[in-house]
Amino acid sequence: MLLRLLMPCIIFVLCGLTSLQVKAKSDIIIILDDLGYRPSDVAAFSLPKEITFSILPQTPLASEIALRAEQEGRAVMLHMPMQAQSGKDMGPLGLTTDMFAGAITYNLRKAMKSVPNAVGVNNHMGSAFTGQQKGMEALLKEVKRQGLFFVDSRTTVLTKGEEIAQRLGVPSASRQVFLDHKLEPAFLLKQFNHMKRIAKKNGHVVVIGHPHPETVNFLKTHLPSLEKEGLTLTSVADYFSHAPKVAKQFGKERDLTASLNNADMKDSKVSMTEENALHSSGLMHSSAEKGVAERLGTAPNE
């Protein structure tokens, strides 16, 4: 009799805890950038569609990769070339520190024409450009006008990217892990484990890698293990769902997925037995720790 009286309370508490557990999932956002030059880049399509492709503008394969990604429901970004301290060649449409605002806007618009379905932008190189205010303001004002989001690749600790993006109201994030600046298996695994630790601590992690054959093969082998550890591979389309262009391109698909997930949750609640509810009540004593932000470093390839 007592059990029957307590059951509604137990189920109510457990439903709340289930909701908290869903919210506490750790999101892993992986961006592969530098796509567009090499025929081998298309091997990245063998990876889950949550992996984001960031494409260099006006490269031989830019349009082909962007179109195929769109057909597969993948999110695409523009990998915008920006001046590095090293003076490395940026490739087409690179942004330099001596450019006027109008020239920066013009180059970004022209770059977007070669990757028209891009929903966001991240910097290619840029250790010089992202550290100066006027140029970044001009860039991010145009990013905002086009309804895009911005991911700071953090190729310098002096970057002003996310700071200015937040001030201008541009949806933004910063890279936290570089996955593959060394292609040795042991190093890739070290960075992959580092990625998982940050995700578990902070609730999300933004990772940048490249479509090297070694990286693609490594990810194909190790990504399936994430779910077992309570980690979720998440598309930037979901992470930046509030960005206007993301909402326009992916809104209907996301709403459908959400409705299916809600139906699954209702079914699971209805099927919960009294025995399982009591057995699970020990969850009431668990708690979540708030993560401390990781120190972010400079891109090793600049």
GROMACS .gro file of N, CA and C in nm, residues 1-16 272-274 277-278:
model
   63
    1MET      N    1   0.083  -0.121   0.000
    1MET     CA    2   0.000   0.000   0.000
    1MET      C    3   0.087   0.126   0.000
    2LEU      N    4   0.191   0.125   0.087
    2LEU     CA    5   0.281   0.240   0.095
    2LEU      C    6   0.354   0.262  -0.038
    3LEU      N    7   0.391   0.148  -0.099
    3LEU     CA    8   0.461   0.157  -0.228
    3LEU      C    9   0.374   0.226  -0.333
    4ARG      N   10   0.244   0.188  -0.337
    4ARG     CA   11   0.155   0.248  -0.435
    4ARG      C   12   0.138   0.398  -0.411
    5LEU      N   13   0.137   0.437  -0.284
    5LEU     CA   14   0.123   0.579  -0.251
    5LEU      C   15   0.247   0.658  -0.293
    6LEU      N   16   0.363   0.594  -0.280
    6LEU     CA   17   0.490   0.662  -0.310
    6LEU      C   18   0.525   0.663  -0.459
    7MET      N   19   0.466   0.572  -0.535
    7MET     CA   20   0.504   0.557  -0.675
    7MET      C   21   0.494   0.686  -0.756
    8PRO      N   22   0.385   0.764  -0.747
    8PRO     CA   23   0.378   0.887  -0.826
    8PRO      C   24   0.494   0.981  -0.796
    9CYS      N   25   0.532   0.990  -0.667
    9CYS     CA   26   0.643   1.079  -0.628
    9CYS      C   27   0.775   1.029  -0.685
   10ILE      N   28   0.794   0.895  -0.677
   10ILE     CA   29   0.919   0.837  -0.726
   10ILE      C   30   0.933   0.858  -0.876
   11ILE      N   31   0.825   0.832  -0.950
   11ILE     CA   32   0.830   0.848  -1.096
   11ILE      C   33   0.853   0.995  -1.133
   12PHE      N   34   0.790   1.088  -1.057
   12PHE     CA   35   0.808   1.231  -1.085
   12PHE      C   36   0.953   1.271  -1.068
   13VAL      N   37   1.014   1.225  -0.957
   13VAL     CA   38   1.155   1.258  -0.931
   13VAL      C   39   1.245   1.200  -1.038
   14LEU      N   40   1.218   1.073  -1.074
   14LEU     CA   41   1.302   1.006  -1.174
   14LEU      C   42   1.290   1.069  -1.311
   15CYS      N   43   1.172   1.115  -1.346
   15CYS     CA   44   1.154   1.183  -1.474
   15CYS      C   45   1.237   1.311  -1.478
   16GLY      N   46   1.237   1.383  -1.363
   16GLY     CA   47   1.320   1.504  -1.354
   16GLY      C   48   1.467   1.472  -1.366
  272MET      N   49   0.814   0.210  -1.772
  272MET     CA   50   0.893   0.192  -1.650
  272MET      C   51   0.812   0.113  -1.547
  273THR      N   52   0.867   0.008  -1.490
  273THR     CA   53   0.798  -0.073  -1.390
  273THR      C   54   0.827  -0.022  -1.250
  274GLU      N   55   0.745  -0.069  -1.152
  274GLU     CA   56   0.766  -0.028  -1.013
  274GLU      C   57   0.902  -0.077  -0.963
  277ALA      N   58   1.176   0.139  -1.102
  277ALA     CA   59   1.172   0.271  -1.042
  277ALA      C   60   1.240   0.271  -0.906
  278LEU      N   61   1.210   0.171  -0.822
  278LEU     CA   62   1.272   0.163  -0.690
  278LEU      C   63   1.421   0.136  -0.700
   0.00000   0.00000   0.00000
